[in-house]
Amino acid sequence: MSVPVPRQRAVPAMEVDRVVGSASGGPVNGGPLTGDPVTAGPATGDPVAGGPATADPATGDQMAGGPMTAGSVTGDTVTGGPTTEDPEAGAPATGGALTAAPVKDPGTGGALTLLLIEDDPGGSAIVPEMLDTAGQPIRIRTARNLTEAARLLTHDVQCILLDLALPASGGSGGAASAAAPDQKGEELAVLRDVLELAPRHAVLALTASGDAERGTEAVRVGAQDYLFRDELDGRLLSRAIRYAVERKRSDTAERRLAEGRLRAQENARLERGLLPTPLLEGSSLRFAARYRPGRSRALLGGDFYDIVRTPDGTVHAMIGDVCGHGPDEAALGVELRIAWRALTFAGLCGDDLLSTLQQVLEHERDDDEIFATLCTVDIAPDGRRAGLCLAGHPAPLIARAGHPAGLLPYDNNGPALGLLSGARWPRMQVELGPEWSLMLYTDGLIEGRIGDGRERLGQEGMVEMVRRQLAEGLRGESLLRAAVQEVRQLNGGELTDDVAVVLLER
């Protein structure tokens, strides 16, 4: 039984959309605006032009090559290729069984989707039929102004084709706008609006034939390329679209790479600024340090150290380790180091100093389970004796003339900071002698594995290693470099934990 054609209704010009499946339900290509005969899709009743195309039942994609029926609200147009029947609208099948497949990234071989922004409500054939590199029809969505463009600019659109004749107001200007020289600034303003609306999309600018100056200016503003409106053909436009998409992808990748390098440089400068600058002016002690964060491409980890000389001639050294080795732990380590330096210059040492540092840790940590180990040493002005405090930290290694290298006493080792409220950290007095080397380190130096097994180097293995290296005549920076390098070799590669080593010699 025949289906009656619904009576057309008058629609304001701003609601008229030449694309198939207009949300407004107004007349489309070939409707009352031009006086051409129309047919209606039975499912929607939207008047459509009797042209060689059909509509995708799922998206309303227009495909050239067969009778056209009304689609859905997206208004997509696909050109080039045979079509099939729309099961919803009941359009007759013509040619092969091609339906509009889901749009994919063009780099994966999927169909390209083009958003055409032009202001001709009569629906001039501005875009010819096109196929992509895979032979699939290129989808086309048409918008008459930026408001419609924003609605149709979904994630599956890869390229925008902008007619520079489009007035900035989004109204109808047509060829008169393109011809008027005083409209150039306005047309480029529209381009800037499109670039702001779609910063991640490739943009092609359409300009009047021979107006290369305006096209060049459009590229300078941000378009990937420009084309002459009167010289378009399917092959040229298909190639230009693919070029614009690839150029946009390349520009985006280059910009992200540059931004990543800039962030890395800024982070490096920040981390270098957070590393300590020893204050040993006036002291006869020699100082060396090695620092190796466990995080890849980082300069700062959860380990921290510092060394200062107070006005009375005492040299204070400290090394610590916040559990974990991420950026949060690194930040907390910096806070503890700065607090230690300030408290040391304020005259605190031993248990008073560590108790105050524990309060700082408890206030600054994000989790109650975060703790930090710490070792502090204060060396008397004459350099022959020192006070030692350990808060869950490995004991320093000392090498004295006439004695093999060994560990300082650690019987009175107190708990790590942040574990026990009201804890105490006794200060032990140790004799250093007239000539010595004192090495402070974090557990990253002793927890590396030995070969492929589960055995770790440990403190005893580290002591034996340093004894051998001292016997070989290594001192200062050379000793630390050799120690860290050998630990890495024994581990069979990079250490996963942060490593900090400080060496004081007299």
Short mmCIF file of N, CA, C and O in Angstrom, two decimals, residues 438-503:
data_model
loop_
_atom_site.label_atom_id
_atom_site.label_comp_id
_atom_site.label_asym_id
_atom_site.label_seq_id
_atom_site.Cartn_x
_atom_site.Cartn_y
_atom_site.Cartn_z
N LEU A 438 84.58 8.38 57.08
CA LEU A 438 83.26 8.01 57.61
C LEU A 438 82.26 8.01 56.45
O LEU A 438 82.09 9.04 55.78
N MET A 439 81.61 6.87 56.23
CA MET A 439 80.68 6.73 55.11
C MET A 439 79.26 6.50 55.64
O MET A 439 79.00 5.53 56.34
N LEU A 440 78.35 7.42 55.31
CA LEU A 440 76.93 7.29 55.62
C LEU A 440 76.22 6.87 54.34
O LEU A 440 76.55 7.35 53.25
N TYR A 441 75.23 6.01 54.45
CA TYR A 441 74.58 5.44 53.26
C TYR A 441 73.14 5.08 53.58
O TYR A 441 72.75 4.95 54.75
N THR A 442 72.34 4.90 52.55
CA THR A 442 70.97 4.41 52.71
C THR A 442 70.92 2.93 52.34
O THR A 442 71.86 2.38 51.74
N ASP A 443 69.80 2.27 52.66
CA ASP A 443 69.73 0.82 52.47
C ASP A 443 69.70 0.41 51.00
O ASP A 443 69.85 -0.78 50.68
N GLY A 444 69.51 1.36 50.08
CA GLY A 444 69.58 1.00 48.67
C GLY A 444 70.94 0.45 48.28
O GLY A 444 71.05 -0.33 47.32
N LEU A 445 72.00 0.82 49.04
CA LEU A 445 73.34 0.35 48.73
C LEU A 445 73.55 -1.09 49.18
O LEU A 445 74.39 -1.81 48.61
N ILE A 446 72.81 -1.56 50.16
CA ILE A 446 73.07 -2.89 50.72
C ILE A 446 71.97 -3.90 50.41
O ILE A 446 72.13 -5.09 50.70
N GLU A 447 70.86 -3.45 49.80
CA GLU A 447 69.76 -4.37 49.54
C GLU A 447 69.73 -4.88 48.11
O GLU A 447 68.80 -5.60 47.73
N GLY A 448 70.72 -4.52 47.30
CA GLY A 448 70.81 -5.09 45.97
C GLY A 448 71.13 -6.57 46.02
O GLY A 448 71.82 -7.05 46.94
N ARG A 449 70.66 -7.31 45.03
CA ARG A 449 70.90 -8.76 45.00
C ARG A 449 72.29 -9.08 44.49
O ARG A 449 72.94 -8.27 43.82
N ILE A 450 72.74 -10.30 44.81
CA ILE A 450 74.02 -10.80 44.32
C ILE A 450 73.73 -11.84 43.26
O ILE A 450 73.29 -12.96 43.56
N GLY A 451 73.92 -11.49 41.99
CA GLY A 451 73.66 -12.41 40.89
C GLY A 451 72.19 -12.68 40.71
O GLY A 451 71.34 -11.84 40.99
N ASP A 452 71.89 -13.91 40.24
CA ASP A 452 70.51 -14.28 39.93
C ASP A 452 69.74 -14.84 41.12
O ASP A 452 68.54 -15.08 41.02
N GLY A 453 70.42 -15.08 42.24
CA GLY A 453 69.75 -15.68 43.39
C GLY A 453 68.98 -14.66 44.21
O GLY A 453 68.84 -13.49 43.83
N ARG A 454 68.51 -15.09 45.38
CA ARG A 454 67.75 -14.23 46.27
C ARG A 454 68.64 -13.55 47.31
O ARG A 454 68.17 -12.70 48.07
N GLU A 455 69.91 -13.93 47.37
CA GLU A 455 70.82 -13.38 48.37
C GLU A 455 71.10 -11.91 48.09
O GLU A 455 71.30 -11.50 46.94
N ARG A 456 71.13 -11.11 49.15
CA ARG A 456 71.41 -9.68 49.03
C ARG A 456 72.82 -9.38 49.55
O ARG A 456 73.39 -10.15 50.33
N LEU A 457 73.33 -8.23 49.14
CA LEU A 457 74.68 -7.85 49.54
C LEU A 457 74.80 -7.71 51.05
O LEU A 457 75.71 -8.26 51.67
N GLY A 458 73.90 -6.96 51.67
CA GLY A 458 73.90 -6.78 53.11
C GLY A 458 75.05 -5.92 53.60
O GLY A 458 75.95 -5.52 52.85
N GLN A 459 75.04 -5.63 54.90
CA GLN A 459 76.07 -4.76 55.47
C GLN A 459 77.43 -5.45 55.49
O GLN A 459 78.46 -4.81 55.22
N GLU A 460 77.45 -6.73 55.78
CA GLU A 460 78.73 -7.44 55.81
C GLU A 460 79.37 -7.46 54.43
O GLU A 460 80.58 -7.23 54.28
N GLY A 461 78.56 -7.73 53.40
CA GLY A 461 79.09 -7.72 52.04
C GLY A 461 79.58 -6.34 51.63
O GLY A 461 80.61 -6.20 50.94
N MET A 462 78.90 -5.30 52.07
CA MET A 462 79.33 -3.94 51.74
C MET A 462 80.65 -3.62 52.42
O MET A 462 81.55 -3.00 51.82
N VAL A 463 80.79 -4.03 53.69
CA VAL A 463 82.04 -3.76 54.42
C VAL A 463 83.21 -4.44 53.72
O VAL A 463 84.28 -3.83 53.53
N GLU A 464 83.04 -5.70 53.31
CA GLU A 464 84.12 -6.40 52.61
C GLU A 464 84.45 -5.70 51.29
O GLU A 464 85.62 -5.58 50.92
N MET A 465 83.45 -5.24 50.59
CA MET A 465 83.67 -4.56 49.32
C MET A 465 84.46 -3.27 49.53
O MET A 465 85.43 -2.98 48.80
N VAL A 466 84.08 -2.47 50.53
CA VAL A 466 84.76 -1.20 50.77
C VAL A 466 86.19 -1.44 51.26
O VAL A 466 87.12 -0.70 50.90
N ARG A 467 86.39 -2.46 52.07
CA ARG A 467 87.75 -2.78 52.52
C ARG A 467 88.66 -3.05 51.32
O ARG A 467 89.79 -2.55 51.25
N ARG A 468 88.18 -3.83 50.40
CA ARG A 468 88.96 -4.16 49.21
C ARG A 468 89.23 -2.91 48.38
O ARG A 468 90.35 -2.72 47.86
N GLN A 469 88.24 -2.06 48.22
CA GLN A 469 88.42 -0.84 47.43
C GLN A 469 89.37 0.14 48.10
O GLN A 469 90.16 0.82 47.42
N LEU A 470 89.34 0.21 49.44
CA LEU A 470 90.29 1.06 50.16
C LEU A 470 91.71 0.53 50.00
O LEU A 470 92.67 1.30 49.86
N ALA A 471 91.83 -0.80 50.03
CA ALA A 471 93.15 -1.41 49.84
C ALA A 471 93.71 -1.13 48.45
O ALA A 471 94.94 -1.10 48.26
N GLU A 472 92.82 -0.90 47.49
CA GLU A 472 93.25 -0.56 46.14
C GLU A 472 93.60 0.91 45.99
O GLU A 472 93.97 1.36 44.89
N GLY A 473 93.48 1.66 47.08
CA GLY A 473 93.87 3.06 47.06
C GLY A 473 92.77 4.03 46.69
O GLY A 473 93.04 5.22 46.46
N LEU A 474 91.53 3.57 46.64
CA LEU A 474 90.42 4.47 46.27
C LEU A 474 90.04 5.33 47.46
O LEU A 474 89.93 4.85 48.59
N ARG A 475 89.80 6.61 47.19
CA ARG A 475 89.39 7.54 48.23
C ARG A 475 88.37 8.52 47.64
O ARG A 475 88.28 8.69 46.43
N GLY A 476 87.65 9.19 48.51
CA GLY A 476 86.76 10.27 48.11
C GLY A 476 85.73 9.86 47.06
O GLY A 476 85.09 8.80 47.14
N GLU A 477 85.57 10.72 46.05
CA GLU A 477 84.58 10.50 45.00
C GLU A 477 84.84 9.20 44.26
O GLU A 477 83.90 8.50 43.89
N SER A 478 86.10 8.85 44.05
CA SER A 478 86.43 7.61 43.33
C SER A 478 85.94 6.39 44.11
O SER A 478 85.45 5.42 43.51
N LEU A 479 86.06 6.43 45.42
CA LEU A 479 85.59 5.32 46.24
C LEU A 479 84.08 5.16 46.14
O LEU A 479 83.57 4.04 45.96
N LEU A 480 83.35 6.25 46.23
CA LEU A 480 81.89 6.18 46.15
C LEU A 480 81.43 5.71 44.77
O LEU A 480 80.50 4.90 44.65
N ARG A 481 82.07 6.22 43.73
CA ARG A 481 81.70 5.83 42.37
C ARG A 481 81.93 4.33 42.17
O ARG A 481 81.07 3.63 41.62
N ALA A 482 83.05 3.83 42.65
CA ALA A 482 83.35 2.41 42.50
C ALA A 482 82.39 1.55 43.31
O ALA A 482 81.95 0.48 42.86
N ALA A 483 82.03 2.00 44.51
CA ALA A 483 81.12 1.23 45.36
C ALA A 483 79.74 1.11 44.72
O ALA A 483 79.18 0.01 44.63
N VAL A 484 79.19 2.22 44.23
CA VAL A 484 77.86 2.19 43.61
C VAL A 484 77.89 1.36 42.33
O VAL A 484 76.97 0.57 42.06
N GLN A 485 78.96 1.50 41.54
CA GLN A 485 79.06 0.75 40.30
C GLN A 485 79.14 -0.75 40.56
O GLN A 485 78.49 -1.55 39.87
N GLU A 486 79.89 -1.16 41.54
CA GLU A 486 80.01 -2.59 41.83
C GLU A 486 78.70 -3.16 42.36
O GLU A 486 78.32 -4.30 42.04
N VAL A 487 78.00 -2.40 43.18
CA VAL A 487 76.71 -2.86 43.68
C VAL A 487 75.74 -3.07 42.53
O VAL A 487 74.98 -4.06 42.49
N ARG A 488 75.74 -2.18 41.55
CA ARG A 488 74.89 -2.34 40.37
C ARG A 488 75.27 -3.59 39.57
O ARG A 488 74.40 -4.33 39.11
N GLN A 489 76.56 -3.82 39.41
CA GLN A 489 77.01 -5.00 38.68
C GLN A 489 76.62 -6.28 39.39
O GLN A 489 76.17 -7.25 38.77
N LEU A 490 76.76 -6.31 40.71
CA LEU A 490 76.36 -7.49 41.48
C LEU A 490 74.86 -7.73 41.37
O LEU A 490 74.41 -8.88 41.37
N ASN A 491 74.10 -6.66 41.27
CA ASN A 491 72.65 -6.77 41.16
C ASN A 491 72.21 -7.22 39.76
O ASN A 491 71.05 -7.56 39.56
N GLY A 492 73.12 -7.16 38.80
CA GLY A 492 72.78 -7.54 37.44
C GLY A 492 72.04 -6.47 36.67
O GLY A 492 71.38 -6.76 35.67
N GLY A 493 72.15 -5.23 37.10
CA GLY A 493 71.45 -4.13 36.42
C GLY A 493 71.13 -3.03 37.40
O GLY A 493 71.62 -3.00 38.54
N GLU A 494 70.28 -2.10 36.96
CA GLU A 494 69.92 -0.95 37.79
C GLU A 494 69.27 -1.38 39.10
O GLU A 494 68.49 -2.34 39.15
N LEU A 495 69.58 -0.64 40.16
CA LEU A 495 68.96 -0.87 41.45
C LEU A 495 67.56 -0.26 41.46
O LEU A 495 67.33 0.81 40.90
N THR A 496 66.62 -0.95 42.08
CA THR A 496 65.23 -0.47 42.09
C THR A 496 64.99 0.56 43.19
O THR A 496 64.03 1.33 43.11
N ASP A 497 65.85 0.59 44.21
CA ASP A 497 65.66 1.53 45.31
C ASP A 497 66.59 2.71 45.15
O ASP A 497 67.61 2.65 44.43
N ASP A 498 66.24 3.82 45.81
CA ASP A 498 67.10 4.99 45.81
C ASP A 498 68.41 4.66 46.55
O ASP A 498 68.43 3.85 47.48
N VAL A 499 69.50 5.32 46.12
CA VAL A 499 70.80 5.14 46.77
C VAL A 499 71.39 6.51 47.03
O VAL A 499 71.49 7.35 46.14
N ALA A 500 71.80 6.74 48.27
CA ALA A 500 72.52 7.95 48.65
C ALA A 500 73.71 7.53 49.52
O ALA A 500 73.57 6.70 50.41
N VAL A 501 74.87 8.08 49.21
CA VAL A 501 76.12 7.78 49.97
C VAL A 501 76.84 9.08 50.22
O VAL A 501 77.04 9.89 49.30
N VAL A 502 77.26 9.31 51.46
CA VAL A 502 78.00 10.51 51.86
C VAL A 502 79.30 10.06 52.50
O VAL A 502 79.31 9.15 53.34
N LEU A 503 80.40 10.71 52.12
CA LEU A 503 81.71 10.37 52.66
C LEU A 503 82.38 11.61 53.23
O LEU A 503 82.49 12.64 52.56
#
